[in-house]
Short mmCIF file of C-alpha atoms and ligand atoms in Angstrom, two decimals:
data_model
loop_
_atom_site.label_atom_id
_atom_site.label_comp_id
_atom_site.label_asym_id
_atom_site.label_seq_id
_atom_site.Cartn_x
_atom_site.Cartn_y
_atom_site.Cartn_z
CA MET Q 298 -12.81 -7.61 7.16
CA PRO Q 299 -12.49 -9.56 3.87
CA GLU Q 300 -16.10 -10.74 4.28
CA PHE Q 301 -17.18 -7.30 3.07
CA ASP Q 302 -17.57 -6.62 -0.60
CA ARG Q 303 -14.36 -5.22 -2.10
CA HIS Q 304 -16.20 -2.12 -3.31
CA VAL Q 305 -17.43 -1.41 0.23
CA LEU Q 306 -13.90 -1.80 1.62
CA GLU Q 307 -12.50 0.56 -1.02
CA THR Q 308 -14.87 3.35 0.05
CA LEU Q 309 -12.96 3.41 3.36
CA ARG Q 310 -9.98 4.91 1.56
CA GLU Q 311 -11.42 8.41 1.47
CA PRO Q 312 -12.31 8.79 5.19
CA LEU Q 313 -9.02 7.12 6.18
CA GLU Q 314 -7.10 9.59 4.03
CA VAL Q 315 -8.90 12.91 4.45
CA GLY Q 316 -11.21 12.36 7.43
CA ALA Q 317 -14.29 13.20 5.37
CA ILE Q 318 -16.55 11.49 2.89
CA THR Q 319 -18.18 12.89 -0.23
CA ILE Q 320 -21.62 11.63 -1.14
CA SER Q 321 -22.57 12.27 -4.76
CA ARG Q 322 -26.07 11.85 -6.12
CA ALA Q 323 -27.49 12.95 -9.47
CA ALA Q 324 -28.11 16.59 -8.63
CA TRP Q 325 -26.01 17.25 -5.56
CA GLN Q 326 -22.81 16.51 -3.71
CA THR Q 327 -22.14 16.88 0.01
CA ASP Q 328 -19.13 16.38 2.25
CA PHE Q 329 -19.62 14.80 5.65
CA PRO Q 330 -17.02 14.68 8.43
CA ALA Q 331 -15.80 11.10 8.81
CA ALA Q 332 -12.54 11.22 10.80
CA CYS Q 333 -12.45 7.82 12.43
CA GLN Q 334 -10.23 5.28 14.04
CA LEU Q 335 -10.64 2.08 12.08
CA VAL Q 336 -10.12 -1.15 13.99
CA ALA Q 337 -10.58 -4.27 11.90
CA ALA Q 338 -9.78 -7.95 12.11
CA MET Q 339 -9.42 -10.76 9.62
CA ASN Q 340 -8.56 -14.44 9.51
CA PRO Q 341 -5.44 -15.68 7.75
CA CYS Q 342 -7.61 -17.64 5.28
CA PRO Q 343 -11.34 -18.36 4.77
CA CYS Q 344 -11.39 -21.28 7.27
CA GLY Q 345 -9.22 -19.43 9.78
CA TRP Q 346 -6.67 -22.22 10.36
CA ARG Q 347 -3.89 -21.22 7.97
CA GLY Q 348 -0.50 -21.78 9.65
CA ASP Q 349 -2.01 -24.08 12.27
CA PRO Q 350 0.69 -26.59 13.39
CA ALA Q 351 -1.86 -29.44 13.41
CA GLY Q 352 -2.63 -28.74 9.74
CA ARG Q 353 -6.33 -28.07 10.18
CA CYS Q 354 -6.48 -25.56 7.28
CA ARG Q 355 -8.37 -27.01 4.32
CA CYS Q 356 -8.11 -23.94 2.06
CA THR Q 357 -6.34 -24.13 -1.27
CA PRO Q 358 -3.50 -21.62 -1.81
CA GLU Q 359 -5.71 -19.97 -4.45
CA SER Q 360 -8.70 -19.48 -2.13
CA ALA Q 361 -6.43 -18.12 0.63
CA ALA Q 362 -4.81 -15.72 -1.85
CA ARG Q 363 -8.21 -14.63 -3.16
CA TYR Q 364 -9.31 -13.94 0.42
CA LEU Q 365 -6.27 -11.74 1.13
CA ARG Q 366 -6.70 -9.92 -2.18
CA LYS Q 367 -10.02 -8.53 -0.93
CA LEU Q 368 -7.84 -5.92 0.80
CA SER Q 369 -6.27 -3.83 -1.95
CA GLY Q 370 -2.77 -2.38 -1.75
CA PRO Q 371 -4.09 1.21 -1.59
CA LEU Q 372 -6.40 0.29 1.32
CA LEU Q 373 -3.61 -1.48 3.22
CA ASP Q 374 -1.41 1.55 2.59
CA ARG Q 375 -3.83 3.55 4.76
CA ILE Q 376 -3.82 1.10 7.70
CA ASP Q 377 -0.97 2.21 9.95
CA ILE Q 378 -0.72 -0.68 12.37
CA GLN Q 379 -1.06 -4.25 11.13
CA ILE Q 380 -0.38 -7.01 13.62
CA GLU Q 381 -0.48 -10.76 13.19
CA ILE Q 382 -1.72 -12.56 16.28
CA PRO Q 383 -0.90 -16.28 16.27
CA ALA Q 384 -3.22 -18.60 18.18
CA LEU Q 385 -1.90 -19.42 21.66
CA PRO Q 386 -1.78 -22.99 22.96
CA PRO Q 387 -4.29 -23.40 25.86
CA ALA Q 388 -1.52 -23.87 28.46
CA GLU Q 389 0.13 -20.61 27.48
CA LEU Q 390 -3.23 -18.84 27.46
CA ALA Q 391 -3.88 -19.89 31.09
CA ALA Q 392 -0.35 -18.85 32.13
CA ARG Q 393 -0.84 -15.40 30.59
CA ALA Q 394 -4.13 -14.80 32.37
CA SER Q 395 -2.39 -15.15 35.72
CA ALA Q 396 0.78 -13.27 34.73
CA ASN Q 397 1.25 -9.84 36.22
CA ALA Q 398 0.30 -7.95 33.08
CA GLU Q 399 0.22 -4.14 33.12
CA PRO Q 400 -3.28 -2.95 34.15
CA SER Q 401 -5.38 -1.10 31.55
CA ALA Q 402 -5.53 2.01 33.78
CA ALA Q 403 -1.73 2.37 33.62
CA ILE Q 404 -1.77 2.02 29.83
CA ALA Q 405 -4.62 4.56 29.56
CA SER Q 406 -2.69 7.16 31.53
CA ARG Q 407 0.39 6.62 29.33
CA VAL Q 408 -1.77 7.13 26.22
CA GLN Q 409 -3.29 10.27 27.75
CA ALA Q 410 0.17 11.66 28.51
CA ALA Q 411 1.35 10.96 24.93
CA ARG Q 412 -1.72 12.71 23.54
CA GLU Q 413 -1.16 15.76 25.76
CA ARG Q 414 2.47 15.86 24.68
CA GLN Q 415 1.34 16.04 21.04
CA LEU Q 416 -1.24 18.78 21.66
CA ALA Q 417 1.30 20.84 23.65
CA ARG Q 418 3.94 20.47 20.91
CA GLN Q 419 1.89 21.10 17.78
CA GLY Q 420 -1.73 21.84 18.76
CA LYS Q 421 -3.03 18.65 17.14
CA THR Q 422 -2.49 14.90 17.23
CA ASN Q 423 0.24 13.28 15.15
CA ARG Q 424 -2.37 11.74 12.87
CA GLU Q 425 -3.50 15.24 11.81
CA LEU Q 426 -0.05 16.53 10.83
CA THR Q 427 0.36 17.66 7.22
CA GLY Q 428 3.29 16.39 5.13
CA ARG Q 429 5.40 19.46 5.83
CA GLU Q 430 4.60 19.40 9.56
CA THR Q 431 5.48 15.71 9.66
CA ASP Q 432 8.92 16.49 8.21
CA SER Q 433 9.69 18.94 10.99
CA VAL Q 434 7.92 17.35 13.97
CA CYS Q 435 8.58 13.64 13.31
CA GLN Q 436 12.22 13.87 12.20
CA PRO Q 437 14.01 10.85 13.72
CA ASP Q 438 17.60 10.83 14.96
CA ALA Q 439 20.36 9.81 12.52
CA ALA Q 440 20.12 6.07 13.24
CA GLY Q 441 16.32 6.18 12.96
CA GLU Q 442 16.53 8.07 9.69
CA ALA Q 443 18.94 5.53 8.19
CA LEU Q 444 16.66 2.69 9.24
CA LEU Q 445 13.63 4.41 7.75
CA ARG Q 446 15.37 4.99 4.43
CA GLU Q 447 16.53 1.39 4.24
CA ALA Q 448 13.07 0.01 5.07
CA GLY Q 449 11.38 2.33 2.56
CA GLU Q 450 13.65 1.12 -0.22
CA ARG Q 451 13.38 -2.53 0.73
CA PHE Q 452 9.59 -2.56 0.96
CA GLY Q 453 8.97 -0.09 -1.86
CA TRP Q 454 6.86 2.27 0.21
CA SER Q 455 4.70 4.99 -1.29
CA ALA Q 456 5.16 8.57 -0.06
CA ARG Q 457 1.98 8.03 1.94
CA ALA Q 458 3.42 4.96 3.66
CA HIS Q 459 6.63 6.85 4.44
CA TYR Q 460 4.76 9.68 6.18
CA ARG Q 461 2.45 7.33 8.01
CA VAL Q 462 5.39 5.32 9.37
CA LEU Q 463 7.00 8.57 10.52
CA LYS Q 464 3.86 9.55 12.41
CA VAL Q 465 3.58 6.14 14.05
CA ALA Q 466 7.28 6.34 15.05
CA ARG Q 467 6.65 9.81 16.51
CA THR Q 468 3.69 8.42 18.48
CA ILE Q 469 5.74 5.49 19.81
CA ALA Q 470 8.41 8.02 20.89
CA ASP Q 471 5.69 10.11 22.58
CA LEU Q 472 4.47 7.04 24.47
CA ALA Q 473 8.06 6.49 25.63
CA GLY Q 474 8.49 10.16 26.54
CA ALA Q 475 11.38 10.54 24.08
CA ALA Q 476 12.30 13.94 22.62
CA MET Q 477 12.56 12.55 19.09
CA PRO Q 478 11.98 9.20 17.37
CA GLU Q 479 15.00 6.95 17.81
CA ALA Q 480 15.99 3.81 15.89
CA ALA Q 481 13.99 1.51 18.21
CA HIS Q 482 10.83 3.60 17.71
CA VAL Q 483 11.28 3.62 13.93
CA ALA Q 484 11.95 -0.13 13.92
CA GLU Q 485 8.70 -0.76 15.80
CA ALA Q 486 6.74 1.43 13.38
CA VAL Q 487 8.31 -0.39 10.40
CA GLN Q 488 7.35 -3.73 11.93
CA TYR Q 489 3.66 -2.74 12.04
CA ARG Q 490 3.60 -2.31 8.27
CA ARG Q 491 5.17 -5.59 7.25
CA VAL Q 492 2.63 -8.27 8.10
CA LEU Q 493 0.39 -8.15 5.04
CA ALA Q 494 2.97 -6.55 2.76
CA GLU Q 495 5.03 -9.73 2.84
CA ARG Q 496 2.22 -12.07 1.92
ZN1 ZN E 299 -7.83 -22.18 5.76
#
């Protein structure tokens, strides 16, 4: 992702926020629908080896920082799930391939059930909830609420981040078939927002 020009990356903010994009030219302006699911990947540094135990990274701290800065705070604020995936040693990789992992079909049916639960409850997906709807539909239990408040203060979240974490927690609860987001669901949602924020 950071290989793109920063200006190009910043234009993603509008579709990620409002699901539409406005094109302005000299004499006219038009809105186009642009609701999308953005899936993006990046390396930890320009050479890709940052954090490697064998010390193969040759990047300076400055060049690694410059690379990460290509993603602005406001853009990251709009990316709900951020996960760091460390490289696996070859032996572990082989062991995982043979492990009895859950088949994709089972995961797909769980996702489908969570989506149907959302449509039955509120007539739209969690992502499409307005701020007010989020307050009523995504309200966690008392322990979840306390956790959310603590995390918001500690990480200095914007109002946008707060609502987005709530929606992710609601979705995790839907995947688990829970009536309302509980502390474990909120904790998982909080975790997904910490990776790049702590760099
Ligand atoms: Zn590097």
